[in-house]
């Protein structure tokens, strides 16, 4: 497999591994707060919280996990 394609696939995998657990946690924690709000406001609040959290915490942790799994092969 081409090295560029392999790197892109790994980035996509890191994105999935970093995004979905963070998304589930944020949605679960914000459910009581955003329960009675309109959908656009809910999306705005969740995005404001989710994007920085994902970028600063989840993606680096997911990248570390995948790199560690790679080294153990």
mmCIF file of N, CA and C in Angstrom:
data_model
loop_
_atom_site.group_PDB
_atom_site.id
_atom_site.type_symbol
_atom_site.label_atom_id
_atom_site.label_comp_id
_atom_site.label_asym_id
_atom_site.label_seq_id
_atom_site.Cartn_x
_atom_site.Cartn_y
_atom_site.Cartn_z
ATOM 1 N N UNK A 1 0.839 -1.167 0.000
ATOM 2 C CA UNK A 1 0.000 0.000 0.000
ATOM 3 C C UNK A 1 0.893 1.241 0.000
ATOM 4 N N UNK A 2 0.487 2.233 -0.750
ATOM 5 C CA UNK A 2 1.227 3.481 -0.846
ATOM 6 C C UNK A 2 1.334 4.133 0.545
ATOM 7 N N UNK A 3 2.488 4.700 0.849
ATOM 8 C CA UNK A 3 2.735 5.281 2.175
ATOM 9 C C UNK A 3 1.805 6.458 2.459
ATOM 10 N N UNK A 4 1.503 7.277 1.441
ATOM 11 C CA UNK A 4 0.596 8.413 1.638
ATOM 12 C C UNK A 4 -0.807 7.929 1.991
ATOM 13 N N UNK A 5 -1.259 6.908 1.291
ATOM 14 C CA UNK A 5 -2.596 6.372 1.546
ATOM 15 C C UNK A 5 -2.658 5.767 2.943
ATOM 16 N N UNK A 6 -1.610 5.073 3.316
ATOM 17 C CA UNK A 6 -1.553 4.456 4.644
ATOM 18 C C UNK A 6 -1.598 5.523 5.740
ATOM 19 N N UNK A 7 -0.862 6.612 5.567
ATOM 20 C CA UNK A 7 -0.877 7.703 6.549
ATOM 21 C C UNK A 7 -2.257 8.349 6.642
ATOM 22 N N UNK A 8 -2.919 8.516 5.524
ATOM 23 C CA UNK A 8 -4.266 9.094 5.535
ATOM 24 C C UNK A 8 -5.249 8.180 6.246
ATOM 25 N N UNK A 9 -5.151 6.899 6.008
ATOM 26 C CA UNK A 9 -6.036 5.952 6.687
ATOM 27 C C UNK A 9 -5.803 5.959 8.193
ATOM 28 N N UNK A 10 -4.555 6.094 8.591
ATOM 29 C CA UNK A 10 -4.245 6.155 10.025
ATOM 30 C C UNK A 10 -4.804 7.435 10.634
ATOM 31 N N UNK A 11 -4.721 8.542 9.922
ATOM 32 C CA UNK A 11 -5.303 9.793 10.427
ATOM 33 C C UNK A 11 -6.812 9.676 10.583
ATOM 34 N N UNK A 12 -7.461 9.025 9.634
ATOM 35 C CA UNK A 12 -8.905 8.820 9.729
ATOM 36 C C UNK A 12 -9.233 7.949 10.937
ATOM 37 N N UNK A 13 -8.446 6.901 11.142
ATOM 38 C CA UNK A 13 -8.653 6.025 12.287
ATOM 39 C C UNK A 13 -8.463 6.781 13.598
ATOM 40 N N UNK A 14 -7.441 7.608 13.664
ATOM 41 C CA UNK A 14 -7.226 8.432 14.864
ATOM 42 C C UNK A 14 -8.417 9.350 15.084
ATOM 43 N N UNK A 15 -8.941 9.895 14.023
ATOM 44 C CA UNK A 15 -10.118 10.759 14.147
ATOM 45 C C UNK A 15 -11.309 10.028 14.734
ATOM 46 N N UNK A 16 -11.566 8.832 14.237
ATOM 47 C CA UNK A 16 -12.684 8.046 14.761
ATOM 48 C C UNK A 16 -12.460 7.638 16.207
ATOM 49 N N UNK A 17 -11.265 7.175 16.508
ATOM 50 C CA UNK A 17 -10.971 6.738 17.875
ATOM 51 C C UNK A 17 -11.049 7.923 18.841
ATOM 52 N N UNK A 18 -10.658 9.108 18.394
ATOM 53 C CA UNK A 18 -10.701 10.285 19.259
ATOM 54 C C UNK A 18 -12.065 10.938 19.347
ATOM 55 N N UNK A 19 -12.835 10.866 18.280
ATOM 56 C CA UNK A 19 -14.081 11.619 18.230
ATOM 57 C C UNK A 19 -15.248 10.920 18.911
ATOM 58 N N UNK A 20 -15.475 9.676 18.628
ATOM 59 C CA UNK A 20 -16.690 9.031 19.099
ATOM 60 C C UNK A 20 -16.798 8.898 20.614
ATOM 61 N N UNK A 21 -15.764 8.469 21.327
ATOM 62 C CA UNK A 21 -15.918 8.452 22.791
ATOM 63 C C UNK A 21 -16.146 9.850 23.374
ATOM 64 N N UNK A 22 -15.457 10.837 22.817
ATOM 65 C CA UNK A 22 -15.635 12.218 23.287
ATOM 66 C C UNK A 22 -17.044 12.692 23.013
ATOM 67 N N UNK A 23 -17.546 12.384 21.839
ATOM 68 C CA UNK A 23 -18.902 12.777 21.471
ATOM 69 C C UNK A 23 -19.923 12.154 22.416
ATOM 70 N N UNK A 24 -19.776 10.890 22.698
ATOM 71 C CA UNK A 24 -20.723 10.225 23.604
ATOM 72 C C UNK A 24 -20.673 10.810 25.013
ATOM 73 N N UNK A 25 -19.489 11.094 25.503
ATOM 74 C CA UNK A 25 -19.355 11.659 26.846
ATOM 75 C C UNK A 25 -19.972 13.052 26.908
ATOM 76 N N UNK A 26 -19.652 13.897 25.927
ATOM 77 C CA UNK A 26 -20.168 15.273 25.928
ATOM 78 C C UNK A 26 -21.685 15.274 25.792
ATOM 79 N N UNK A 27 -22.223 14.476 24.888
ATOM 80 C CA UNK A 27 -23.673 14.445 24.713
ATOM 81 C C UNK A 27 -24.379 13.947 25.972
ATOM 82 N N UNK A 28 -23.803 12.963 26.631
ATOM 83 C CA UNK A 28 -24.396 12.442 27.855
ATOM 84 C C UNK A 28 -24.367 13.482 28.974
ATOM 85 N N UNK A 29 -23.237 14.175 29.127
ATOM 86 C CA UNK A 29 -23.124 15.167 30.194
ATOM 87 C C UNK A 29 -23.971 16.408 29.944
ATOM 88 N N UNK A 30 -24.143 16.781 28.690
ATOM 89 C CA UNK A 30 -24.907 17.995 28.380
ATOM 90 C C UNK A 30 -26.403 17.750 28.226
ATOM 91 N N UNK A 31 -26.842 16.521 28.202
ATOM 92 C CA UNK A 31 -28.258 16.209 27.995
ATOM 93 C C UNK A 31 -29.171 16.932 28.986
ATOM 94 N N UNK A 32 -28.866 16.930 30.297
ATOM 95 C CA UNK A 32 -29.763 17.648 31.222
ATOM 96 C C UNK A 32 -29.781 19.161 30.986
ATOM 97 N N UNK A 33 -28.671 19.709 30.547
ATOM 98 C CA UNK A 33 -28.583 21.160 30.339
ATOM 99 C C UNK A 33 -29.293 21.579 29.056
ATOM 100 N N UNK A 34 -29.165 20.785 28.011
ATOM 101 C CA UNK A 34 -29.689 21.161 26.696
ATOM 102 C C UNK A 34 -31.041 20.534 26.381
ATOM 103 N N UNK A 35 -31.651 19.898 27.344
ATOM 104 C CA UNK A 35 -32.897 19.158 27.107
ATOM 105 C C UNK A 35 -34.022 20.035 26.553
ATOM 106 N N UNK A 36 -34.207 21.226 27.090
ATOM 107 C CA UNK A 36 -35.330 22.075 26.705
ATOM 108 C C UNK A 36 -34.974 23.145 25.674
ATOM 109 N N UNK A 37 -33.780 23.113 25.129
ATOM 110 C CA UNK A 37 -33.354 24.135 24.174
ATOM 111 C C UNK A 37 -33.696 23.715 22.745
ATOM 112 N N UNK A 38 -33.686 24.686 21.853
ATOM 113 C CA UNK A 38 -33.946 24.388 20.441
ATOM 114 C C UNK A 38 -32.743 23.667 19.838
ATOM 115 N N UNK A 39 -32.971 22.949 18.759
ATOM 116 C CA UNK A 39 -31.911 22.158 18.135
ATOM 117 C C UNK A 39 -30.714 23.006 17.699
ATOM 118 N N UNK A 40 -30.921 24.161 17.042
ATOM 119 C CA UNK A 40 -29.734 24.954 16.668
ATOM 120 C C UNK A 40 -28.898 25.406 17.869
ATOM 121 N N UNK A 41 -29.560 25.748 18.960
ATOM 122 C CA UNK A 41 -28.833 26.172 20.157
ATOM 123 C C UNK A 41 -28.095 24.992 20.799
ATOM 124 N N UNK A 42 -28.717 23.828 20.787
ATOM 125 C CA UNK A 42 -28.071 22.625 21.316
ATOM 126 C C UNK A 42 -26.814 22.303 20.509
ATOM 127 N N UNK A 43 -26.935 22.349 19.187
ATOM 128 C CA UNK A 43 -25.787 22.064 18.317
ATOM 129 C C UNK A 43 -24.673 23.075 18.556
ATOM 130 N N UNK A 44 -25.008 24.335 18.702
ATOM 131 C CA UNK A 44 -24.014 25.371 18.955
ATOM 132 C C UNK A 44 -23.288 25.132 20.281
ATOM 133 N N UNK A 45 -24.021 24.862 21.335
ATOM 134 C CA UNK A 45 -23.408 24.636 22.649
ATOM 135 C C UNK A 45 -22.516 23.401 22.615
ATOM 136 N N UNK A 46 -23.024 22.321 22.041
ATOM 137 C CA UNK A 46 -22.233 21.092 21.998
ATOM 138 C C UNK A 46 -20.984 21.251 21.144
ATOM 139 N N UNK A 47 -21.075 22.000 20.068
ATOM 140 C CA UNK A 47 -19.918 22.224 19.210
ATOM 141 C C UNK A 47 -18.872 23.073 19.917
ATOM 142 N N UNK A 48 -19.314 24.095 20.618
ATOM 143 C CA UNK A 48 -18.381 24.961 21.349
ATOM 144 C C UNK A 48 -17.612 24.158 22.385
ATOM 145 N N UNK A 49 -18.243 23.187 22.994
ATOM 146 C CA UNK A 49 -17.579 22.365 24.014
ATOM 147 C C UNK A 49 -16.815 21.213 23.369
ATOM 148 N N UNK A 50 -17.397 20.589 22.365
ATOM 149 C CA UNK A 50 -16.836 19.366 21.785
ATOM 150 C C UNK A 50 -15.562 19.596 20.985
ATOM 151 N N UNK A 51 -15.531 20.622 20.168
ATOM 152 C CA UNK A 51 -14.385 20.831 19.275
ATOM 153 C C UNK A 51 -13.076 21.068 20.049
ATOM 154 N N UNK A 52 -13.020 22.009 20.996
ATOM 155 C CA UNK A 52 -11.752 22.178 21.721
ATOM 156 C C UNK A 52 -11.362 20.945 22.536
ATOM 157 N N UNK A 53 -12.347 20.314 23.151
ATOM 158 C CA UNK A 53 -12.060 19.126 23.945
ATOM 159 C C UNK A 53 -11.474 18.020 23.074
ATOM 160 N N UNK A 54 -12.055 17.840 21.908
ATOM 161 C CA UNK A 54 -11.572 16.809 21.000
ATOM 162 C C UNK A 54 -10.182 17.140 20.478
ATOM 163 N N UNK A 55 -9.965 18.371 20.092
ATOM 164 C CA UNK A 55 -8.689 18.767 19.513
ATOM 165 C C UNK A 55 -7.551 18.740 20.527
ATOM 166 N N UNK A 56 -7.820 19.124 21.751
ATOM 167 C CA UNK A 56 -6.749 19.237 22.739
ATOM 168 C C UNK A 56 -6.515 17.961 23.539
ATOM 169 N N UNK A 57 -7.526 17.114 23.683
ATOM 170 C CA UNK A 57 -7.392 15.956 24.557
ATOM 171 C C UNK A 57 -7.539 14.641 23.799
ATOM 172 N N UNK A 58 -8.644 14.464 23.129
ATOM 173 C CA UNK A 58 -8.973 13.155 22.561
ATOM 174 C C UNK A 58 -8.085 12.759 21.395
ATOM 175 N N UNK A 59 -7.843 13.654 20.449
ATOM 176 C CA UNK A 59 -7.019 13.296 19.295
ATOM 177 C C UNK A 59 -5.592 12.937 19.688
ATOM 178 N N UNK A 60 -4.935 13.708 20.561
ATOM 179 C CA UNK A 60 -3.583 13.283 20.972
ATOM 180 C C UNK A 60 -3.580 11.930 21.691
ATOM 181 N N UNK A 61 -4.577 11.689 22.540
ATOM 182 C CA UNK A 61 -4.644 10.401 23.221
ATOM 183 C C UNK A 61 -4.883 9.254 22.241
ATOM 184 N N UNK A 62 -5.755 9.486 21.272
ATOM 185 C CA UNK A 62 -6.019 8.450 20.267
ATOM 186 C C UNK A 62 -4.780 8.207 19.413
ATOM 187 N N UNK A 63 -4.067 9.268 19.057
ATOM 188 C CA UNK A 63 -2.829 9.116 18.292
ATOM 189 C C UNK A 63 -1.783 8.340 19.068
ATOM 190 N N UNK A 64 -1.682 8.615 20.357
ATOM 191 C CA UNK A 64 -0.744 7.891 21.207
ATOM 192 C C UNK A 64 -1.112 6.414 21.270
ATOM 193 N N UNK A 65 -2.403 6.134 21.406
ATOM 194 C CA UNK A 65 -2.867 4.749 21.478
ATOM 195 C C UNK A 65 -2.558 3.983 20.191
ATOM 196 N N UNK A 66 -2.832 4.593 19.070
ATOM 197 C CA UNK A 66 -2.584 3.924 17.795
ATOM 198 C C UNK A 66 -1.080 3.738 17.566
ATOM 199 N N UNK A 67 -0.283 4.718 17.934
ATOM 200 C CA UNK A 67 1.167 4.594 17.796
ATOM 201 C C UNK A 67 1.701 3.467 18.682
ATOM 202 N N UNK A 68 1.170 3.370 19.870
ATOM 203 C CA UNK A 68 1.587 2.296 20.776
ATOM 204 C C UNK A 68 1.194 0.912 20.226
ATOM 205 N N UNK A 69 -0.012 0.837 19.675
ATOM 206 C CA UNK A 69 -0.439 -0.426 19.065
ATOM 207 C C UNK A 69 0.436 -0.790 17.875
ATOM 208 N N UNK A 70 0.849 0.203 17.125
ATOM 209 C CA UNK A 70 1.726 -0.016 15.975
ATOM 210 C C UNK A 70 3.068 -0.584 16.402
ATOM 211 N N UNK A 71 3.629 -0.045 17.490
ATOM 212 C CA UNK A 71 4.932 -0.492 17.970
ATOM 213 C C UNK A 71 4.880 -1.906 18.530
ATOM 214 N N UNK A 72 3.739 -2.318 19.046
ATOM 215 C CA UNK A 72 3.620 -3.649 19.635
ATOM 216 C C UNK A 72 3.427 -4.747 18.586
ATOM 217 N N UNK A 73 3.234 -4.396 17.351
ATOM 218 C CA UNK A 73 3.035 -5.410 16.296
ATOM 219 C C UNK A 73 4.255 -6.239 16.083
#
